[in-house]
Coordinates of C-alpha atoms in Angstrom, one line a residue:
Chain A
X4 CA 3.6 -5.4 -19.8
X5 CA 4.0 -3.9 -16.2
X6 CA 7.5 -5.3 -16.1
X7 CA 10.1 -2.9 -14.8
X8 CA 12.2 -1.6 -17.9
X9 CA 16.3 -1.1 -17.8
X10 CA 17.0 2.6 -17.4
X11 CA 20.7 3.1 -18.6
X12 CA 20.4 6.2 -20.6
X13 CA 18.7 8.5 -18.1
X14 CA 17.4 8.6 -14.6
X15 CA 15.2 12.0 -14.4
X16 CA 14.3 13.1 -11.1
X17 CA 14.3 16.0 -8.7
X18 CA 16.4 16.6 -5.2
X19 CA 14.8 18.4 -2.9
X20 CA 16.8 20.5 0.0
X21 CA 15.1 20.5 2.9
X22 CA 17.5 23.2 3.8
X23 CA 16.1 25.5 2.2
X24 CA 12.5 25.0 1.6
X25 CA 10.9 27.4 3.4
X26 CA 7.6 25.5 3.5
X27 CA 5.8 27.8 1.2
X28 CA 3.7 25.4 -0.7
X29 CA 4.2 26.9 -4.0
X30 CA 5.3 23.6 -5.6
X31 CA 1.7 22.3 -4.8
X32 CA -0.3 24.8 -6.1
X33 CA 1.9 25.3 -9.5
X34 CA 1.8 21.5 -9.5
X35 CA -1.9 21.4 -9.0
X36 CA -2.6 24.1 -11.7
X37 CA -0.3 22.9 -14.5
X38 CA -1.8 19.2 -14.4
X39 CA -5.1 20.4 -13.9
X40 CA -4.7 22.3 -17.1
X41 CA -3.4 22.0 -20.9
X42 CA -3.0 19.0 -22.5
X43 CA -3.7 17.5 -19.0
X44 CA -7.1 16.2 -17.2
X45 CA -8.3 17.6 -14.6
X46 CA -6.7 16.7 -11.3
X47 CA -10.4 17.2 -9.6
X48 CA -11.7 19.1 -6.4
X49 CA -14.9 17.7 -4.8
X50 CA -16.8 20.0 -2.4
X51 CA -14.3 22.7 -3.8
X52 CA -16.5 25.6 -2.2
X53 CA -18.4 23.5 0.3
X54 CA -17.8 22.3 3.8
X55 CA -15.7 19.1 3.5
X56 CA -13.8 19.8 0.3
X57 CA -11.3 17.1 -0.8
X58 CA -9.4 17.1 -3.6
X59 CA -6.5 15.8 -5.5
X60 CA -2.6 16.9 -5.4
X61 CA 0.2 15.2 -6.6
X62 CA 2.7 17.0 -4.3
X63 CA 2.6 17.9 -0.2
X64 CA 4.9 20.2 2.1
X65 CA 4.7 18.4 5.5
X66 CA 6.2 20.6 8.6
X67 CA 8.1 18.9 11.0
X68 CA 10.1 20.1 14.2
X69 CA 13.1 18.3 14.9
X70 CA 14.4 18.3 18.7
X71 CA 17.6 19.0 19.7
X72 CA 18.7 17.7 23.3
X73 CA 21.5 19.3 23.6
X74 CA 19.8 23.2 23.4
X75 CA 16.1 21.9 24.5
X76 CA 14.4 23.4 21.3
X77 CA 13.6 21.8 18.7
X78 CA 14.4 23.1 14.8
X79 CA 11.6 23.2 12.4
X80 CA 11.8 22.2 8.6
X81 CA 9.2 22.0 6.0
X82 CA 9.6 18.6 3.7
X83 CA 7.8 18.4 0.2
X84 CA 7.1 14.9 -1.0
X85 CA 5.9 13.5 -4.3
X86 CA 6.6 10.8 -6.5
X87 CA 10.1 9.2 -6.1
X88 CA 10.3 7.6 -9.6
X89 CA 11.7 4.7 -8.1
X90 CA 13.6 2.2 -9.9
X91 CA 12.2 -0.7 -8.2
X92 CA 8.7 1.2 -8.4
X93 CA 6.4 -1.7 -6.9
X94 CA 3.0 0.3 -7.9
X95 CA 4.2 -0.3 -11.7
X96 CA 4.7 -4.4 -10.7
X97 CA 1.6 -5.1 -8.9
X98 CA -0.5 -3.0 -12.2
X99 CA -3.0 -5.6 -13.6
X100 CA -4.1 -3.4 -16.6
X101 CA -0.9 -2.4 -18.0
X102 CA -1.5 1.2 -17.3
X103 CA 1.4 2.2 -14.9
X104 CA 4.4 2.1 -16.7
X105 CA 8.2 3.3 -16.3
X106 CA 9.3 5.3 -19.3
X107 CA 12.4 3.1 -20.4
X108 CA 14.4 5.8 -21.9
X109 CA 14.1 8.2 -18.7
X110 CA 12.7 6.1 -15.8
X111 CA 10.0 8.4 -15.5
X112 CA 6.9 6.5 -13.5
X113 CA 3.8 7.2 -15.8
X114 CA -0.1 6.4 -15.7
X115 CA -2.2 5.7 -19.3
X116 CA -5.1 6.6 -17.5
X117 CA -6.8 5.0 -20.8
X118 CA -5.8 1.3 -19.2
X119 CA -6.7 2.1 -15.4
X120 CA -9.7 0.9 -13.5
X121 CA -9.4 2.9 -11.0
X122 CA -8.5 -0.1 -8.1
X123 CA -6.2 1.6 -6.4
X124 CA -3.8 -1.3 -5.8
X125 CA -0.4 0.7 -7.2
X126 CA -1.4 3.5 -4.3
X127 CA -1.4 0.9 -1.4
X128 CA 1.9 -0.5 -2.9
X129 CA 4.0 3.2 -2.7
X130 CA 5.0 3.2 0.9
X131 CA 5.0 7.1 0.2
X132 CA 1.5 7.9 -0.8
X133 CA 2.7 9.3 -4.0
X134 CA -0.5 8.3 -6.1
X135 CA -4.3 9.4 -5.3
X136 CA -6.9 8.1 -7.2
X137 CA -9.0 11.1 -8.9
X138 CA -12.4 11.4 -7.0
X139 CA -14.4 11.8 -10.3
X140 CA -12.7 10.2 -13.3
X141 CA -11.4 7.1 -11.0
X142 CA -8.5 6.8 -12.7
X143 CA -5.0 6.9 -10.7
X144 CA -3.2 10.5 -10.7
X145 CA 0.3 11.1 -10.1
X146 CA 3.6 13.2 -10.5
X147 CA 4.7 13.2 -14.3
X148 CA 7.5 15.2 -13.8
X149 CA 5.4 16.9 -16.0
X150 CA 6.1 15.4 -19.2
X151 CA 4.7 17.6 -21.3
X152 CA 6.7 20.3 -20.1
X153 CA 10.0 18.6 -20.6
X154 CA 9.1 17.0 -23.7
X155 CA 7.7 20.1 -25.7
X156 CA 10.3 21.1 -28.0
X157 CA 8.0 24.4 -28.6
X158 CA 8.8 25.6 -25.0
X159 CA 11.9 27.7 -24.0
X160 CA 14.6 25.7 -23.2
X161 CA 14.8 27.3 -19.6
X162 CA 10.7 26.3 -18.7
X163 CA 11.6 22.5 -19.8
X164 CA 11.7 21.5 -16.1
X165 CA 8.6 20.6 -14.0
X166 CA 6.2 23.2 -13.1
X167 CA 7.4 22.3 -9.1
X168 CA 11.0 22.9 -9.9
X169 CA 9.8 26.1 -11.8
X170 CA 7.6 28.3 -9.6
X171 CA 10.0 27.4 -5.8
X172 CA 11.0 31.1 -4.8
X173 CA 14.3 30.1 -3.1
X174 CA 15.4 27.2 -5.3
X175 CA 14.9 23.9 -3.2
X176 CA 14.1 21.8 -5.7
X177 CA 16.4 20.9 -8.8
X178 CA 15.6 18.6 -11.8
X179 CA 18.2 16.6 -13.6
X180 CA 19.3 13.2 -14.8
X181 CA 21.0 11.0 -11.5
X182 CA 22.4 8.7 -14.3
X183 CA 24.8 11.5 -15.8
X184 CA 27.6 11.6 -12.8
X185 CA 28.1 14.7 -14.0
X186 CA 25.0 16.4 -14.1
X187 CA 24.0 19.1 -11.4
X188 CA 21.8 17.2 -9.4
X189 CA 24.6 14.2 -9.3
X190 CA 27.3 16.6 -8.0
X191 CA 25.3 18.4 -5.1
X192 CA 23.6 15.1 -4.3
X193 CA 27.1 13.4 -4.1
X194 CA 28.3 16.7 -2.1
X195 CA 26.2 16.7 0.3
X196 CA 25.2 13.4 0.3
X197 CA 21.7 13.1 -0.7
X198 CA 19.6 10.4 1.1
X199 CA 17.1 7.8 0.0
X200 CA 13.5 8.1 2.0
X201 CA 12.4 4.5 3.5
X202 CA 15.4 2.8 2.0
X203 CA 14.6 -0.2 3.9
X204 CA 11.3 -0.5 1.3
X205 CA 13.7 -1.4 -1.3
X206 CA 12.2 0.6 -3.9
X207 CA 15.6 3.1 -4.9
X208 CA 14.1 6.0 -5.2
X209 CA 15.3 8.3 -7.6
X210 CA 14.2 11.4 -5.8
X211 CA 16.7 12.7 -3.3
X212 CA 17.0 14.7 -0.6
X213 CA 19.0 17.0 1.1
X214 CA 18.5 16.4 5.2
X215 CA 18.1 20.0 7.0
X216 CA 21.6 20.7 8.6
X217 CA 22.4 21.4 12.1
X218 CA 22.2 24.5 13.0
X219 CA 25.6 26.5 14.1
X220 CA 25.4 26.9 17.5
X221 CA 25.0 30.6 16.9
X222 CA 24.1 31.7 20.7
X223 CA 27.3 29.3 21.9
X224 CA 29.8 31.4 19.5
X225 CA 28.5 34.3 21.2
X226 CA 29.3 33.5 24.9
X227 CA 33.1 32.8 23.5
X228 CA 33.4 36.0 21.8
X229 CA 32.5 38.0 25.0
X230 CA 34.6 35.8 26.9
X231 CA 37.2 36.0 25.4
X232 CA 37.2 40.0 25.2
X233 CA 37.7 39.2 29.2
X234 CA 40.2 36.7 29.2
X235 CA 43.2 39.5 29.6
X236 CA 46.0 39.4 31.2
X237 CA 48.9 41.2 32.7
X238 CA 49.1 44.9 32.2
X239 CA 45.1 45.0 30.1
X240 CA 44.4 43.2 33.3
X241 CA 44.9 46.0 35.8
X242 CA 43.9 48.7 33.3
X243 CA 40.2 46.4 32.9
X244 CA 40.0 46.4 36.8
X245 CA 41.0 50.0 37.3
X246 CA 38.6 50.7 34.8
X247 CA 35.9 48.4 36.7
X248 CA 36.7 50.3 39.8
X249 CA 35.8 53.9 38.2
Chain B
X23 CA -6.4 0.1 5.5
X24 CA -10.2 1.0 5.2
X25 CA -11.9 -2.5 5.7
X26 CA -14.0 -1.6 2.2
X27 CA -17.0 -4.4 2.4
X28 CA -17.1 -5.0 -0.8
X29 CA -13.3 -6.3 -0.5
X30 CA -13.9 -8.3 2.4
X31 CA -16.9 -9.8 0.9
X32 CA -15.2 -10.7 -2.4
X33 CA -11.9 -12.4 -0.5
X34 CA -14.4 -14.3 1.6
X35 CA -16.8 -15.3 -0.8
X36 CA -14.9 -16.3 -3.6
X37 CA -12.5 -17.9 -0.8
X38 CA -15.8 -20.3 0.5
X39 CA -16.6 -20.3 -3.3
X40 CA -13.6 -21.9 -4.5
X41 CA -12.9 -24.0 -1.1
X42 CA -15.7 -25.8 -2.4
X43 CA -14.6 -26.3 -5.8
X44 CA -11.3 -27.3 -4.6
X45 CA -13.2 -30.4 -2.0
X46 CA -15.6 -30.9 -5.1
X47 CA -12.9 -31.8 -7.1
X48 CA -10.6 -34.1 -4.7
X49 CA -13.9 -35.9 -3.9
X50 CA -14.9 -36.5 -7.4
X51 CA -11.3 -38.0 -8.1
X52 CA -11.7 -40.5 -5.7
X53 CA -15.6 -41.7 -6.4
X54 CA -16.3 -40.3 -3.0
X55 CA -19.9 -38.5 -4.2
X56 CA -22.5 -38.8 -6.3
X57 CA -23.1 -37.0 -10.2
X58 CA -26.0 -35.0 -8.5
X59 CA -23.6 -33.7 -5.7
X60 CA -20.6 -33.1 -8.2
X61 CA -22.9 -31.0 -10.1
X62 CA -25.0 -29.4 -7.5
X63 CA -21.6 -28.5 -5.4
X64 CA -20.0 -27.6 -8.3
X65 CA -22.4 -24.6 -9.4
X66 CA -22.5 -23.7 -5.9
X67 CA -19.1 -23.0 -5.4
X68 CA -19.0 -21.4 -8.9
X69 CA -22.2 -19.1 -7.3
X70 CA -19.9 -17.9 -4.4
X71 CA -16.8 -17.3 -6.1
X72 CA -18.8 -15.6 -9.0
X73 CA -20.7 -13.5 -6.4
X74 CA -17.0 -12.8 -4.6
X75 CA -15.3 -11.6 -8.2
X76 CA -18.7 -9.3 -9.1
X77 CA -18.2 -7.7 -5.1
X78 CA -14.6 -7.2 -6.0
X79 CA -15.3 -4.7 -8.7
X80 CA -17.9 -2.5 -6.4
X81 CA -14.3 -1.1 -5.3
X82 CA -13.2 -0.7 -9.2
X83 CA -13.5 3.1 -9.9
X84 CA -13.3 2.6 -13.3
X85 CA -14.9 -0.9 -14.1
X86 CA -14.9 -0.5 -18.1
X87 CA -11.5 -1.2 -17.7
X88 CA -11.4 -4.1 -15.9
X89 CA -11.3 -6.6 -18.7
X90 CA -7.5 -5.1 -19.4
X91 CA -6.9 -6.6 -15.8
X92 CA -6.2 -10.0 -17.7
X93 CA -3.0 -8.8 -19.6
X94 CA -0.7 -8.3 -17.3
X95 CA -0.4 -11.7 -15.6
X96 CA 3.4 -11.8 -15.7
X97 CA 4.0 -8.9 -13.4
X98 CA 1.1 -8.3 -11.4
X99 CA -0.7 -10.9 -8.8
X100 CA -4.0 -9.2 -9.5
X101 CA -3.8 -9.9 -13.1
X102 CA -2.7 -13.3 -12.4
X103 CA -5.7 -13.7 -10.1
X104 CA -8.1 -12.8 -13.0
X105 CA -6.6 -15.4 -15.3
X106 CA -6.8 -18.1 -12.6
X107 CA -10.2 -17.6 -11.7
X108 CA -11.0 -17.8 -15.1
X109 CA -9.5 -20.5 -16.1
X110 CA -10.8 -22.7 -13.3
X111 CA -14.6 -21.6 -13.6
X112 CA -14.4 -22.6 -17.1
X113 CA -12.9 -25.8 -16.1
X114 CA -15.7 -26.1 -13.6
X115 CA -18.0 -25.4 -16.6
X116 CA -16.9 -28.0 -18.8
X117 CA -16.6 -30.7 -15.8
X118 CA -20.3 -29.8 -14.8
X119 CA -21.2 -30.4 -18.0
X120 CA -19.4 -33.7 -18.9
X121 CA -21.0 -35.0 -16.0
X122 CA -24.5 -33.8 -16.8
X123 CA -24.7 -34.8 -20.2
X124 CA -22.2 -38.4 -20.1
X125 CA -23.4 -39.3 -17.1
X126 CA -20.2 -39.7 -16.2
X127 CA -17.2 -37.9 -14.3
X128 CA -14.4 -37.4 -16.6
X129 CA -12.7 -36.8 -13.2
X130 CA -9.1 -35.5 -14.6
X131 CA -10.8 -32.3 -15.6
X132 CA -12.7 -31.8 -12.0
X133 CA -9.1 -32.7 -10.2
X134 CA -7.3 -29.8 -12.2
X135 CA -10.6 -27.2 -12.0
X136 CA -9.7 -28.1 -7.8
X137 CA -5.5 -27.2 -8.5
X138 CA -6.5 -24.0 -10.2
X139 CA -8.8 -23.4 -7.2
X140 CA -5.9 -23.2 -4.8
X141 CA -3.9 -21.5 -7.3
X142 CA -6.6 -19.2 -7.9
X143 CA -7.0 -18.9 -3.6
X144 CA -3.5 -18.3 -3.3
X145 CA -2.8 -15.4 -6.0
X146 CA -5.7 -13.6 -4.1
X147 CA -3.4 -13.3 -1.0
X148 CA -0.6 -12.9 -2.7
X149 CA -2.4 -9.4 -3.9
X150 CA -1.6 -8.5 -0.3
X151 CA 1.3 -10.5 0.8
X152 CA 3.2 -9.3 -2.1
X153 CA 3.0 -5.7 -0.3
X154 CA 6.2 -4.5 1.5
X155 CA 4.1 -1.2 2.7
X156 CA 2.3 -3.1 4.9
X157 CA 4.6 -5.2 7.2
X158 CA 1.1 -6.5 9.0
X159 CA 0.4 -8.8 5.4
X160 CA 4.1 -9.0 4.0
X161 CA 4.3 -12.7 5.1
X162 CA 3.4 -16.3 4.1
X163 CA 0.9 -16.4 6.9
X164 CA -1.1 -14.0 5.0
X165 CA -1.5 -16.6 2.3
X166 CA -1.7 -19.3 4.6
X167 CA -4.7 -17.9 6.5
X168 CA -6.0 -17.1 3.1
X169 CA -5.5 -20.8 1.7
X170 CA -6.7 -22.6 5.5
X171 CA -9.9 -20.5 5.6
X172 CA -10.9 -21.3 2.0
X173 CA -10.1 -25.1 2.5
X174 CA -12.3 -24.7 5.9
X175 CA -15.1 -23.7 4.8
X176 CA -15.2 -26.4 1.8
X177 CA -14.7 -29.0 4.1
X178 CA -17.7 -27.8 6.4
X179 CA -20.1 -28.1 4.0
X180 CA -18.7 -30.9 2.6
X181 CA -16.7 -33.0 4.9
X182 CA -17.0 -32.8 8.4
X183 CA -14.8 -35.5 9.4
X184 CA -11.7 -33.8 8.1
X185 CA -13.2 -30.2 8.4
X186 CA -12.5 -30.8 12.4
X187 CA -8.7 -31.0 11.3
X188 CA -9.4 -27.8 9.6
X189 CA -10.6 -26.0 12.4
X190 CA -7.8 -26.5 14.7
X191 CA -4.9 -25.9 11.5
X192 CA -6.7 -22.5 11.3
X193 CA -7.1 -22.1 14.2
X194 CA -3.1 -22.0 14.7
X195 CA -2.4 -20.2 11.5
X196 CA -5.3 -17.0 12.7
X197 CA -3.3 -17.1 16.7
X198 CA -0.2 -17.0 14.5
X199 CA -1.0 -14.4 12.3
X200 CA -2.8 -12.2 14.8
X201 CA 0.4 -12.6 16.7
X202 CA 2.6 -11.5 13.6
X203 CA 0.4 -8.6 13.0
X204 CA 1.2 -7.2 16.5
X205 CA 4.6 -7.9 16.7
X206 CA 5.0 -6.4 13.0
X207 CA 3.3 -3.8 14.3
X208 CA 6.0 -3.1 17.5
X209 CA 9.0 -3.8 15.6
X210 CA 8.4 -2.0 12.4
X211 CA 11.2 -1.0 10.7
X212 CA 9.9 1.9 9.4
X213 CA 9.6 5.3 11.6
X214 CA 8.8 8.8 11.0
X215 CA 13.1 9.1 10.8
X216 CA 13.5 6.3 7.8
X217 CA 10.9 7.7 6.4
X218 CA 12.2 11.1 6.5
X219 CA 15.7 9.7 5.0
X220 CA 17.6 10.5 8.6
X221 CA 19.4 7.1 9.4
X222 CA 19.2 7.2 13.4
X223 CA 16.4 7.5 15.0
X224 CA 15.3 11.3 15.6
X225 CA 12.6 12.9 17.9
X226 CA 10.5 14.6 15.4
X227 CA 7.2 15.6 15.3
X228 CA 4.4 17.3 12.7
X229 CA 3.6 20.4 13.8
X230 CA 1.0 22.0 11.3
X231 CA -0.8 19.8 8.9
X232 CA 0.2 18.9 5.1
X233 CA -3.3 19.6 4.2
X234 CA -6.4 20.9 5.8
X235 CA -8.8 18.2 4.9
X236 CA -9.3 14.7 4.0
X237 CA -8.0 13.3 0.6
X238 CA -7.6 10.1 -0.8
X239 CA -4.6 8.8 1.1
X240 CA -6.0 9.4 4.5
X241 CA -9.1 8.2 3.8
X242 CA -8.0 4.8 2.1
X243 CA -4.8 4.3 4.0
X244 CA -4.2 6.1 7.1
X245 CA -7.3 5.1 7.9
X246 CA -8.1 3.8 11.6
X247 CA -11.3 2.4 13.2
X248 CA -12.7 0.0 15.9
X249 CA -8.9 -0.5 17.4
X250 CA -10.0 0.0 20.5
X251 CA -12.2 -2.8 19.9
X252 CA -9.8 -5.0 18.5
X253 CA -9.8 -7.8 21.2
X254 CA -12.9 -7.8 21.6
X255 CA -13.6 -8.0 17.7
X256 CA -10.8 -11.0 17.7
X257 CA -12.9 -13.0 20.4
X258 CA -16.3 -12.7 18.5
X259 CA -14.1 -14.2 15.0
X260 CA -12.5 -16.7 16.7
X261 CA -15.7 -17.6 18.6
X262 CA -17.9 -17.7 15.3
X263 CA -15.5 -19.2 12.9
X264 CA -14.0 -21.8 14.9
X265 CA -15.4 -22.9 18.4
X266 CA -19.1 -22.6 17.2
X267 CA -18.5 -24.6 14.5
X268 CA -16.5 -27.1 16.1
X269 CA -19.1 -27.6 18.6
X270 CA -21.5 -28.7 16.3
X271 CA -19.7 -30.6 14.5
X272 CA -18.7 -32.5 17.0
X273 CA -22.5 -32.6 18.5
X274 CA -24.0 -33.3 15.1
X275 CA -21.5 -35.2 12.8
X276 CA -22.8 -34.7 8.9
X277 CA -27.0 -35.3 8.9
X278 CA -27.7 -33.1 6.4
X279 CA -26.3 -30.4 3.9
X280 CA -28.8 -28.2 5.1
X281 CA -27.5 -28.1 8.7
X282 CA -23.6 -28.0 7.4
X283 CA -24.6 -24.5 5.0
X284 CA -26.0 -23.2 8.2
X285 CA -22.6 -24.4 9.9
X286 CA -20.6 -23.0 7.1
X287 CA -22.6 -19.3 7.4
X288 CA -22.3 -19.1 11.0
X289 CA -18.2 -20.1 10.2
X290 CA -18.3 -17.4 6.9
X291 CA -20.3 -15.1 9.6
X292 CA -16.4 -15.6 11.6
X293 CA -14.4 -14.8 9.2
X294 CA -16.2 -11.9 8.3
X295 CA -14.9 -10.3 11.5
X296 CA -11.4 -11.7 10.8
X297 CA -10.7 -10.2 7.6
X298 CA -12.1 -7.0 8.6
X299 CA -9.1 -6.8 11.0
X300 CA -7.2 -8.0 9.1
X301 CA -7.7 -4.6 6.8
X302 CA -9.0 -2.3 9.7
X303 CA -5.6 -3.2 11.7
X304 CA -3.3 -3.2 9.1
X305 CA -0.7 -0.3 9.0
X306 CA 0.4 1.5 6.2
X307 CA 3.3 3.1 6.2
X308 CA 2.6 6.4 4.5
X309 CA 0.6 7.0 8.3
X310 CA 4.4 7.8 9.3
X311 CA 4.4 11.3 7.6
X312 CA 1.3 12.2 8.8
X313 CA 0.9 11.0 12.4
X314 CA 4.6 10.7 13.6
X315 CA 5.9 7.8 15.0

């Protein structure tokens, strides 16, 4: 049954700082090539070489500028989005084949794609647009958190994270258990307060993120230095206007 | 949403479809038609909602699956949907059946084949109510308009005298919903910021594009055409499925079925354009992250 399970031993999931992405899009292709290989199907490409290709990806990096009023510029970050794992996941509810499921034991949001036919209800019910149904076996696709990386005992203990987490040059994305207050992604998220996306959806993601920072006011610091190299008085006074005079 | 057809044609159909089971059923109960008509009426409602529920898996992209859609009726208003339509054809089935061969209407079972009609009506637009994505359905008019329209278009074929009251409770529930859908559309709670996690409201803007081409999402939910035609579109429903109809009903009260299934197309001919608003306007919310606010 579809019914959403009680995850109290682990809630695995990834926070993403948006900090630090630089907008690379190395999470997509990994992503792309690990699940389109292995003990995977094929996340499938139509067109792949052709004029209108389309294909499916479990993962985006969106770019977005964000304006800033008070310096009349605007600061750009990059934001990566895929599954959320959600622990009120409404595209496992509304699943009238059984084949979306939440793992109980990790909360992991899963697909049999053995049960799906391919109707594509689940997608319209993520407000995210973390699912895409798979142009040629019509059957829904989305993020595993690779399973069968994490799971496979055979692996080194270090490449037991998803492929995402794995290939990102500068370290924006980190995979843990939320549950375990303790754990590294509770701490940083706690830190520096990680944030839900569309928390008025209801859906509590798992997923967080890290909101890009405002920037010092670099140029501002600068004018103060100088300034204040002027700001003398007294004695330095009438040596910096003699000096001036020269 | 993309307005798919075959969608739109399996809400409508199997909405006039079991509209006329659930009239078939009310009138049997109270001796108001003959054998002939319970049967004849009957199998042609069982026709429509048939051909609605075949449409409805054009859009399946993996139909050999579709007989697990029955299993999960405790979660999932699709699922539920399947069992109810079920059940109440076969009810149909064995009513038609009783009254062909006893010559008589064992009219408990017709009266329950017309509640699981409704029920069956109403877990169809629960399938879209249930949906907090898209604000536009996420209300009891959506099943409302849903449950009306089906009702409607039973009466018109079958009983013009109340199907005039029918007409003008649409009539009120499609202003009222078309009303929702733009208000829900102005006040969403949802913005590029929420969606983004920020919790004030942020000027922010895409700049470069999360992928090149089309893919699934943009093509099944981000999807926008013929707004700009929207009013238009509106007056051309509202003409065909109510005003048209309610002319000639009022100029030609109940001759002949013949004449009320051409009434009833013209009204199904409506509602066509209404429900392909009602996807084709419908926002999604995932459009946030790739069109801004």
């Amino acid at each position: 049954m579809t019914d959403l399970p009680k995850c109290e031993n682990k809630k695995l999931g990834l926070l993403i700082d948006l900090d630090i992405c630089v907008g690379c899009h190395a999470c997509v292709v990994s992503c792309k090539e690990w699940n389109s290989s292995g003990d995977t199907k094929q996340l499938s490409d139509v067109n792949a070489h052709q004029k209108e290709p389309i294909g499916t990806f479990l993962n985006h990096v969106h770019s977005y500028e964000k304006e800033n009023m008070d310096k009349n510029e605007s600061e750009p970050f990059y934001f990566p989005k895929s599954c959320l794992h959600c622990e009120d996941a409404p595209c496992v509810t509304v699943c009238p084949t059984g084949a979306s499921y939440k793992r109980p034991e990790d909360g992991i949001v899963l697909v049999n794609e053995d049960d799906c036919m391919g109707c594509g209800l689940c997608a319209w019910a993520c407000p995210y647009g973390a699912r895409e149904l798979d142009l040629l076996s019509g059957v829904m696709k989305k993020c595993t958190l690779c399973v069968d990386r994490i799971d496979n005992q055979d692996l080194p203990e270090e490449d037991r994270v998803p492929a995402c987490v794995k290939s990102c040059p500068t370290g924006a994305r980190s995979f843990g258990d939320f549950n375990d207050p303790n754990s590294k992604v509770s701490k940083i998220s706690r830190d520096r307060s990680g944030v839900d996306l569309m928390p008025e959806m209801k859906t509590k993601p798992v997923n967080k993120y890290l909101l890009p920072r405002i920037k010092s006011n670099f140029d501002k610091e600068l004018d103060r230095k100088e300034s204040s190299e002027l700001n003398v008085s007294g004695f330095l006074s009438w040596v910096d206007k003699a000096l001036d005079k020269l | 949403m993309h307005p798919a057809p075959s969608i739109i044609l399996f809400t409508i159909l199997s909405g006039f479809g079991f509209g006329v089971i659930t009239w078939i059923g009310i009138l049997q109960y109270f001796s108001m038609v003959s054998s002939l008509e319970v049967i004849s009426f009957s199998i042609l409602g069982g026709f429509f909602a048939v051909i609605g529920l075949i449409s409805s898996t054009f859009h399946l992209a993996n139909k050999k699956n579709a007989i697990k859609s029955f299993s999960q009726w405790r979660s999932s208003w699709l699922s539920r949907e399947a069992v109810a339509s079920v059940i109440c054809l076969s009810l149909v089935f064995i009513n038609v059946s009783f009254v062909f061969f006893e010559k008589y209407s064992l009219s408990l079972v017709g009266i329950t084949a017309s509640i699981f009609s409704f029920i069956t009506v109403f877990t169809t637009s629960m399938i879209y109510a249930q949906l907090r994505s898209i604000p536009a359905w996420n209300t009891m008019l959506t099943p409302l308009i849903f449950l009306s329209a089906s009702i409607l278009g039973g009466a018109i074929l079958l009983k013009q005298d109340y199907a005039l009251y029918g007409l003008v409770f649409f009539s009120v529930i499609q202003l009222l919903f078309w009303v929702y859908s733009d208000s829900s559309e102005k006040n969403m709670k949802t913005n590029l910021s929420t969606a983004l996690g920020f919790n004030e409201n942020n000027s922010i803007r895409s700049f470069d594009k999360a992928h090149t081409n089309q893919n699934y999402l943009l093509n099944e939910m981000v999807y926008k055409v013929g707004r700009k035609h929207s009013k238009r579109i509106r007056y051309i429903s509202f003409l065909f499925a109510v005003l048209i109809p309610s002319g000639l009903i009022l100029l030609n009260n109940h001759d002949s079925y013949l004449v009320a299934f051409i009434f009833s197309f013209l009204h199904l001919l409506g509602l066509y354009f209404s429900r392909w608003l009602f996807f084709a306007e419908a926002v999604h919310v995932v459009s946030f992250y790739y069109e801004g606010n």
